[in-house]
PDB file of C-alpha atoms and ligand atoms in Angstrom:
ATOM      1  CA  UNK Q   1      -0.015  -0.001   0.005  1.00  0.00           C
ATOM      2  CA  UNK Q   2       1.371   3.385  -0.995  1.00  0.00           C
ATOM      3  CA  UNK Q   3       1.321   6.687   0.883  1.00  0.00           C
ATOM      4  CA  UNK Q   4       1.044   9.398  -1.770  1.00  0.00           C
ATOM      5  CA  UNK Q   5       2.623  12.580  -0.427  1.00  0.00           C
ATOM      6  CA  UNK Q   6       5.281  15.043  -1.386  1.00  0.00           C
ATOM      7  CA  UNK Q   7       5.903  15.708   2.318  1.00  0.00           C
ATOM      8  CA  UNK Q   8       8.617  13.470   3.850  1.00  0.00           C
ATOM      9  CA  UNK Q   9       7.637  14.677   7.366  1.00  0.00           C
ATOM     10  CA  UNK Q  10       4.183  13.113   6.953  1.00  0.00           C
ATOM     11  CA  UNK Q  11       5.618   9.829   5.683  1.00  0.00           C
ATOM     12  CA  UNK Q  12       8.076   9.661   8.599  1.00  0.00           C
ATOM     13  CA  UNK Q  13       5.258  10.214  11.083  1.00  0.00           C
ATOM     14  CA  UNK Q  14       3.048   7.614   9.372  1.00  0.00           C
ATOM     15  CA  UNK Q  15       5.802   5.017   9.699  1.00  0.00           C
ATOM     16  CA  UNK Q  16       6.349   5.810  13.352  1.00  0.00           C
ATOM     17  CA  UNK Q  17       2.648   5.707  14.081  1.00  0.00           C
ATOM     18  CA  UNK Q  18       1.911   2.508  12.136  1.00  0.00           C
ATOM     19  CA  UNK Q  19       5.164   0.853  13.267  1.00  0.00           C
ATOM     20  CA  UNK Q  20       6.043  -0.432   9.812  1.00  0.00           C
ATOM     21  CA  UNK Q  21       7.627   0.687   6.573  1.00  0.00           C
ATOM     22  CA  UNK Q  22       5.427   2.940   4.460  1.00  0.00           C
ATOM     23  CA  UNK Q  23       6.232   3.298   0.825  1.00  0.00           C
ATOM     24  CA  UNK Q  24       6.062   6.965  -0.118  1.00  0.00           C
ATOM     25  CA  UNK Q  25       5.147   8.034  -3.628  1.00  0.00           C
ATOM     26  CA  UNK Q  26       6.021  11.598  -4.428  1.00  0.00           C
ATOM     27  CA  UNK Q  27       3.114  12.288  -6.781  1.00  0.00           C
ATOM     28  CA  UNK Q  28       1.535  15.764  -6.657  1.00  0.00           C
ATOM     29  CA  UNK Q  29      -2.138  14.767  -6.782  1.00  0.00           C
ATOM     30  CA  UNK Q  30      -4.836  17.300  -7.639  1.00  0.00           C
ATOM     31  CA  UNK Q  31      -6.048  19.332  -4.654  1.00  0.00           C
ATOM     32  CA  UNK Q  32      -9.555  20.680  -5.265  1.00  0.00           C
ATOM     33  CA  UNK Q  33     -10.763  23.826  -3.519  1.00  0.00           C
ATOM     34  CA  UNK Q  34     -13.266  22.938  -0.819  1.00  0.00           C
ATOM     35  CA  UNK Q  35     -14.111  23.802   2.785  1.00  0.00           C
ATOM     36  CA  UNK Q  36     -13.910  20.121   3.637  1.00  0.00           C
ATOM     37  CA  UNK Q  37     -10.645  18.273   4.196  1.00  0.00           C
ATOM     38  CA  UNK Q  38     -12.508  14.981   3.587  1.00  0.00           C
ATOM     39  CA  UNK Q  39     -13.608  16.136   0.121  1.00  0.00           C
ATOM     40  CA  UNK Q  40     -10.113  17.359  -0.754  1.00  0.00           C
ATOM     41  CA  UNK Q  41      -8.569  14.065   0.409  1.00  0.00           C
ATOM     42  CA  UNK Q  42     -11.216  11.980  -1.378  1.00  0.00           C
ATOM     43  CA  UNK Q  43     -10.664  13.703  -4.701  1.00  0.00           C
ATOM     44  CA  UNK Q  44      -6.896  13.586  -4.155  1.00  0.00           C
ATOM     45  CA  UNK Q  45      -6.804   9.834  -3.582  1.00  0.00           C
ATOM     46  CA  UNK Q  46      -9.052   9.271  -6.630  1.00  0.00           C
ATOM     47  CA  UNK Q  47      -6.541  11.163  -8.764  1.00  0.00           C
ATOM     48  CA  UNK Q  48      -3.630   9.285  -7.187  1.00  0.00           C
ATOM     49  CA  UNK Q  49      -5.273   5.900  -7.737  1.00  0.00           C
ATOM     50  CA  UNK Q  50      -5.977   6.742 -11.382  1.00  0.00           C
ATOM     51  CA  UNK Q  51      -2.302   7.651 -11.818  1.00  0.00           C
ATOM     52  CA  UNK Q  52      -0.801   4.690  -9.928  1.00  0.00           C
ATOM     53  CA  UNK Q  53      -3.368   1.905 -10.438  1.00  0.00           C
ATOM     54  CA  UNK Q  54      -2.641   0.551  -6.948  1.00  0.00           C
ATOM     55  CA  UNK Q  55      -4.271   0.776  -3.540  1.00  0.00           C
ATOM     56  CA  UNK Q  56      -3.045   3.962  -1.924  1.00  0.00           C
ATOM     57  CA  UNK Q  57      -3.822   6.630   0.653  1.00  0.00           C
ATOM     58  CA  UNK Q  58      -3.301  10.344   1.102  1.00  0.00           C
ATOM     59  CA  UNK Q  59      -3.515  12.636   4.156  1.00  0.00           C
ATOM     60  CA  UNK Q  60      -4.943  16.113   4.067  1.00  0.00           C
ATOM     61  CA  UNK Q  61      -4.459  18.294   7.146  1.00  0.00           C
ATOM     62  CA  UNK Q  62      -5.268  21.808   8.239  1.00  0.00           C
ATOM     63  CA  UNK Q  63      -4.990  24.151  11.198  1.00  0.00           C
ATOM     64  CA  UNK Q  64      -8.272  25.916  12.141  1.00  0.00           C
ATOM     65  CA  UNK Q  65      -7.989  29.044  14.318  1.00  0.00           C
ATOM     66  CA  UNK Q  66     -11.196  29.931  16.192  1.00  0.00           C
ATOM     67  CA  UNK Q  67     -10.763  33.713  16.424  1.00  0.00           C
ATOM     68  CA  UNK Q  68     -10.606  34.035  12.596  1.00  0.00           C
ATOM     69  CA  UNK Q  69     -13.432  31.708  11.643  1.00  0.00           C
ATOM     70  CA  UNK Q  70     -11.241  28.621  11.166  1.00  0.00           C
ATOM     71  CA  UNK Q  71      -8.565  30.316   8.998  1.00  0.00           C
ATOM     72  CA  UNK Q  72      -6.426  28.931   7.385  1.00  0.00           C
ATOM     73  CA  UNK Q  73      -8.242  25.536   7.612  1.00  0.00           C
ATOM     74  CA  UNK Q  74      -8.417  23.776   4.231  1.00  0.00           C
ATOM     75  CA  UNK Q  75      -6.167  26.499   2.784  1.00  0.00           C
ATOM     76  CA  UNK Q  76      -3.351  25.817   5.246  1.00  0.00           C
ATOM     77  CA  UNK Q  77      -0.956  24.582   2.600  1.00  0.00           C
ATOM     78  CA  UNK Q  78      -1.493  27.611   0.347  1.00  0.00           C
ATOM     79  CA  UNK Q  79      -1.237  30.045   3.275  1.00  0.00           C
ATOM     80  CA  UNK Q  80       1.915  28.358   4.543  1.00  0.00           C
ATOM     81  CA  UNK Q  81       3.627  28.559   1.171  1.00  0.00           C
ATOM     82  CA  UNK Q  82       2.567  32.161   0.494  1.00  0.00           C
ATOM     83  CA  UNK Q  83       2.669  33.894   3.923  1.00  0.00           C
ATOM     84  CA  UNK Q  84       4.996  31.539   5.795  1.00  0.00           C
ATOM     85  CA  UNK Q  85       4.854  31.134   9.569  1.00  0.00           C
ATOM     86  CA  UNK Q  86       5.854  34.720  10.323  1.00  0.00           C
ATOM     87  CA  UNK Q  87       3.186  35.966   7.906  1.00  0.00           C
ATOM     88  CA  UNK Q  88       0.579  33.864   9.697  1.00  0.00           C
ATOM     89  CA  UNK Q  89       1.658  35.249  13.076  1.00  0.00           C
ATOM     90  CA  UNK Q  90       1.446  38.792  11.674  1.00  0.00           C
ATOM     91  CA  UNK Q  91      -2.022  38.125  10.232  1.00  0.00           C
ATOM     92  CA  UNK Q  92      -3.157  36.941  13.690  1.00  0.00           C
ATOM     93  CA  UNK Q  93      -1.507  39.831  15.511  1.00  0.00           C
ATOM     94  CA  UNK Q  94      -4.636  41.506  16.898  1.00  0.00           C
ATOM     95  CA  UNK Q  95      -6.490  38.251  17.542  1.00  0.00           C
ATOM     96  CA  UNK Q  96      -7.054  37.371  21.197  1.00  0.00           C
ATOM     97  CA  UNK Q  97      -8.963  34.081  20.760  1.00  0.00           C
ATOM     98  CA  UNK Q  98      -6.094  31.943  19.551  1.00  0.00           C
ATOM     99  CA  UNK Q  99      -7.629  28.598  20.344  1.00  0.00           C
ATOM    100  CA  UNK Q 100      -7.222  26.254  17.408  1.00  0.00           C
ATOM    101  CA  UNK Q 101      -7.319  22.680  16.302  1.00  0.00           C
ATOM    102  CA  UNK Q 102      -5.378  20.583  13.818  1.00  0.00           C
ATOM    103  CA  UNK Q 103      -7.414  18.137  11.752  1.00  0.00           C
ATOM    104  CA  UNK Q 104      -6.166  15.290   9.624  1.00  0.00           C
ATOM    105  CA  UNK Q 105      -8.178  13.196   7.139  1.00  0.00           C
ATOM    106  CA  UNK Q 106      -6.659  10.011   5.712  1.00  0.00           C
ATOM    107  CA  UNK Q 107      -8.384   8.867   2.493  1.00  0.00           C
ATOM    108  CA  UNK Q 108      -7.779   5.310   1.302  1.00  0.00           C
ATOM    109  CA  UNK Q 109      -8.659   3.979  -2.154  1.00  0.00           C
ATOM    110  CA  UNK Q 110      -8.708   0.152  -2.409  1.00  0.00           C
ATOM    111  CA  UNK Q 111      -9.537   0.036  -6.086  1.00  0.00           C
ATOM    112  CA  UNK Q 112     -13.305  -0.044  -5.572  1.00  0.00           C
ATOM    113  CA  UNK Q 113     -14.107   2.700  -3.151  1.00  0.00           C
ATOM    114  CA  UNK Q 114     -12.698   5.475  -1.000  1.00  0.00           C
ATOM    115  CA  UNK Q 115     -12.858   5.505   2.782  1.00  0.00           C
ATOM    116  CA  UNK Q 116     -11.913   8.415   5.044  1.00  0.00           C
ATOM    117  CA  UNK Q 117     -10.628   8.479   8.637  1.00  0.00           C
ATOM    118  CA  UNK Q 118     -10.389  11.610  10.780  1.00  0.00           C
ATOM    119  CA  UNK Q 119      -8.259  12.773  13.662  1.00  0.00           C
ATOM    120  CA  UNK Q 120      -8.150  16.035  15.558  1.00  0.00           C
ATOM    121  CA  UNK Q 121      -6.082  17.656  18.306  1.00  0.00           C
ATOM    122  CA  UNK Q 122      -6.921  20.810  20.254  1.00  0.00           C
ATOM    123  CA  UNK Q 123      -4.432  23.617  20.902  1.00  0.00           C
ATOM    124  CA  UNK Q 124      -3.713  27.280  20.504  1.00  0.00           C
ATOM    125  CA  UNK Q 125      -1.604  29.418  18.219  1.00  0.00           C
ATOM    126  CA  UNK Q 126       1.374  30.943  19.984  1.00  0.00           C
ATOM    127  CA  UNK Q 127       2.571  34.541  19.529  1.00  0.00           C
ATOM    128  CA  UNK Q 128       6.056  33.493  18.486  1.00  0.00           C
ATOM    129  CA  UNK Q 129       7.749  30.428  17.055  1.00  0.00           C
ATOM    130  CA  UNK Q 130       8.981  27.868  19.599  1.00  0.00           C
ATOM    131  CA  UNK Q 131      11.013  24.729  18.986  1.00  0.00           C
ATOM    132  CA  UNK Q 132      12.714  23.325  15.936  1.00  0.00           C
ATOM    133  CA  UNK Q 133      11.288  19.833  15.537  1.00  0.00           C
ATOM    134  CA  UNK Q 134       8.569  18.690  13.145  1.00  0.00           C
ATOM    135  CA  UNK Q 135       7.455  20.613  10.088  1.00  0.00           C
ATOM    136  CA  UNK Q 136       4.882  23.081   8.824  1.00  0.00           C
ATOM    137  CA  UNK Q 137       2.954  24.890  11.574  1.00  0.00           C
ATOM    138  CA  UNK Q 138       4.523  22.842  14.395  1.00  0.00           C
ATOM    139  CA  UNK Q 139       6.481  25.801  15.896  1.00  0.00           C
ATOM    140  CA  UNK Q 140       3.294  27.829  16.477  1.00  0.00           C
ATOM    141  CA  UNK Q 141       0.824  25.085  17.480  1.00  0.00           C
ATOM    142  CA  UNK Q 142       0.750  24.645  21.259  1.00  0.00           C
ATOM    143  CA  UNK Q 143      -0.905  21.413  22.336  1.00  0.00           C
ATOM    144  CA  UNK Q 144      -3.821  21.885  24.765  1.00  0.00           C
ATOM    145  CA  UNK Q 145      -3.464  18.538  26.519  1.00  0.00           C
ATOM    146  CA  UNK Q 146       0.290  18.884  27.095  1.00  0.00           C
ATOM    147  CA  UNK Q 147       0.970  19.728  30.763  1.00  0.00           C
ATOM    148  CA  UNK Q 148       4.073  21.753  29.788  1.00  0.00           C
ATOM    149  CA  UNK Q 149       2.110  23.647  27.102  1.00  0.00           C
ATOM    150  CA  UNK Q 150       4.755  22.800  24.475  1.00  0.00           C
ATOM    151  CA  UNK Q 151       4.356  23.368  20.767  1.00  0.00           C
ATOM    152  CA  UNK Q 152       4.579  20.305  18.504  1.00  0.00           C
ATOM    153  CA  UNK Q 153       8.013  21.588  17.469  1.00  0.00           C
ATOM    154  CA  UNK Q 154       9.198  21.503  21.123  1.00  0.00           C
ATOM    155  CA  UNK Q 155       8.132  17.849  21.579  1.00  0.00           C
ATOM    156  CA  UNK Q 156      10.345  14.904  20.679  1.00  0.00           C
ATOM    157  CA  UNK Q 157       8.833  13.170  17.591  1.00  0.00           C
ATOM    158  CA  UNK Q 158       7.481  10.241  19.593  1.00  0.00           C
ATOM    159  CA  UNK Q 159       5.559  12.598  21.896  1.00  0.00           C
ATOM    160  CA  UNK Q 160       4.052  14.510  18.992  1.00  0.00           C
ATOM    161  CA  UNK Q 161       3.062  11.178  17.455  1.00  0.00           C
ATOM    162  CA  UNK Q 162       1.312  10.092  20.690  1.00  0.00           C
ATOM    163  CA  UNK Q 163      -1.255  12.884  20.563  1.00  0.00           C
ATOM    164  CA  UNK Q 164      -1.290  14.309  17.055  1.00  0.00           C
ATOM    165  CA  UNK Q 165      -4.226  14.666  14.677  1.00  0.00           C
ATOM    166  CA  UNK Q 166      -2.271  12.370  12.323  1.00  0.00           C
ATOM    167  CA  UNK Q 167      -1.903   9.746  15.021  1.00  0.00           C
ATOM    168  CA  UNK Q 168      -5.639   9.699  15.593  1.00  0.00           C
ATOM    169  CA  UNK Q 169      -6.528   9.508  11.872  1.00  0.00           C
ATOM    170  CA  UNK Q 170      -3.982   6.766  11.173  1.00  0.00           C
ATOM    171  CA  UNK Q 171      -5.061   4.814  14.209  1.00  0.00           C
ATOM    172  CA  UNK Q 172      -8.671   4.823  12.958  1.00  0.00           C
ATOM    173  CA  UNK Q 173      -7.409   3.765   9.528  1.00  0.00           C
ATOM    174  CA  UNK Q 174      -5.243   0.954  10.989  1.00  0.00           C
ATOM    175  CA  UNK Q 175      -8.104  -0.312  13.227  1.00  0.00           C
ATOM    176  CA  UNK Q 176     -10.429  -0.525  10.246  1.00  0.00           C
ATOM    177  CA  UNK Q 177      -7.786  -2.072   7.991  1.00  0.00           C
ATOM    178  CA  UNK Q 178      -6.851  -4.792  10.484  1.00  0.00           C
ATOM    179  CA  UNK Q 179     -10.505  -5.819  10.884  1.00  0.00           C
ATOM    180  CA  UNK Q 180     -10.987  -6.193   7.119  1.00  0.00           C
TER     181      UNK Q 180
HETATM  182  P1  IMP Z   1      -1.497  19.323   3.531  1.00  0.00           P
HETATM  183  O1  IMP Z   1      -2.154  18.222   4.282  1.00  0.00           O
HETATM  184  O2  IMP Z   1      -0.241  18.842   2.900  1.00  0.00           O
HETATM  185  O3  IMP Z   1      -2.429  20.056   2.600  1.00  0.00           O
HETATM  186  O4  IMP Z   1      -1.007  20.313   4.654  1.00  0.00           O
HETATM  187  C1  IMP Z   1      -1.534  21.559   4.897  1.00  0.00           C
HETATM  188  C2  IMP Z   1      -0.505  22.449   5.599  1.00  0.00           C
HETATM  189  O5  IMP Z   1      -0.452  22.072   6.960  1.00  0.00           O
HETATM  190  C3  IMP Z   1       0.903  22.321   5.017  1.00  0.00           C
HETATM  191  O6  IMP Z   1       1.491  23.608   5.034  1.00  0.00           O
HETATM  192  C4  IMP Z   1       1.635  21.409   5.997  1.00  0.00           C
HETATM  193  O7  IMP Z   1       2.981  21.760   6.122  1.00  0.00           O
HETATM  194  C5  IMP Z   1       0.881  21.726   7.278  1.00  0.00           C
HETATM  195  N1  IMP Z   1       0.836  20.546   8.140  1.00  0.00           N
HETATM  196  C6  IMP Z   1       0.300  19.326   7.846  1.00  0.00           C
HETATM  197  N2  IMP Z   1       0.473  18.494   8.878  1.00  0.00           N
HETATM  198  C7  IMP Z   1       1.093  19.184   9.829  1.00  0.00           C
HETATM  199  C8  IMP Z   1       1.528  18.858  11.132  1.00  0.00           C
HETATM  200  O8  IMP Z   1       1.465  17.723  11.613  1.00  0.00           O
HETATM  201  N3  IMP Z   1       2.109  19.864  11.841  1.00  0.00           N
HETATM  202  C9  IMP Z   1       2.261  21.134  11.343  1.00  0.00           C
HETATM  203  N4  IMP Z   1       1.891  21.463  10.125  1.00  0.00           N
HETATM  204  C10 IMP Z   1       1.319  20.510   9.381  1.00  0.00           C
END
């Protein structure tokens, strides 16, 4: 089974979470515009399956900030590559309600149909970057359930992978897959 992603950080985390080798395919599947991560992931894995002709899965993630109506949400990737982390912090400068969540949807295509699995983690957006682990928004996403209020980037990888949105989505996927 193939994990279709151009992001090596995601593939590394998937391997650590699933505890086995994951074959990464660096194919840039089509990302439709939608307010729903599940729809984006579903269309993405359809495109990937058409290209590869083999069972495969994709993961689509986004950070949703309460005080700005869920921005950047499904547009997290575009916002990250255009504004960057400092640009996001600037855009949120006057925002007091910084509570946020990170969502992950894994979409799996087995050749017949697509199934989706969701995971979420609560947190808040910091006012400055902290830590140098992980990738993407990790330096500004502080994890609500962490007693030390660390960002994902301040946690060792195994601790991020214990509580992350990706962990929860992949666990749901693995539970379903092992039953089948
Ligand atoms: P996508 O799932 O590749 O569309 O990711 C959306 C955006 O969120 C990208 O900018 C990723 O770098 C970022 N992202 C995805 N997963 C994580 C994560 O676990 N931590 C921090 N940023 C992430």
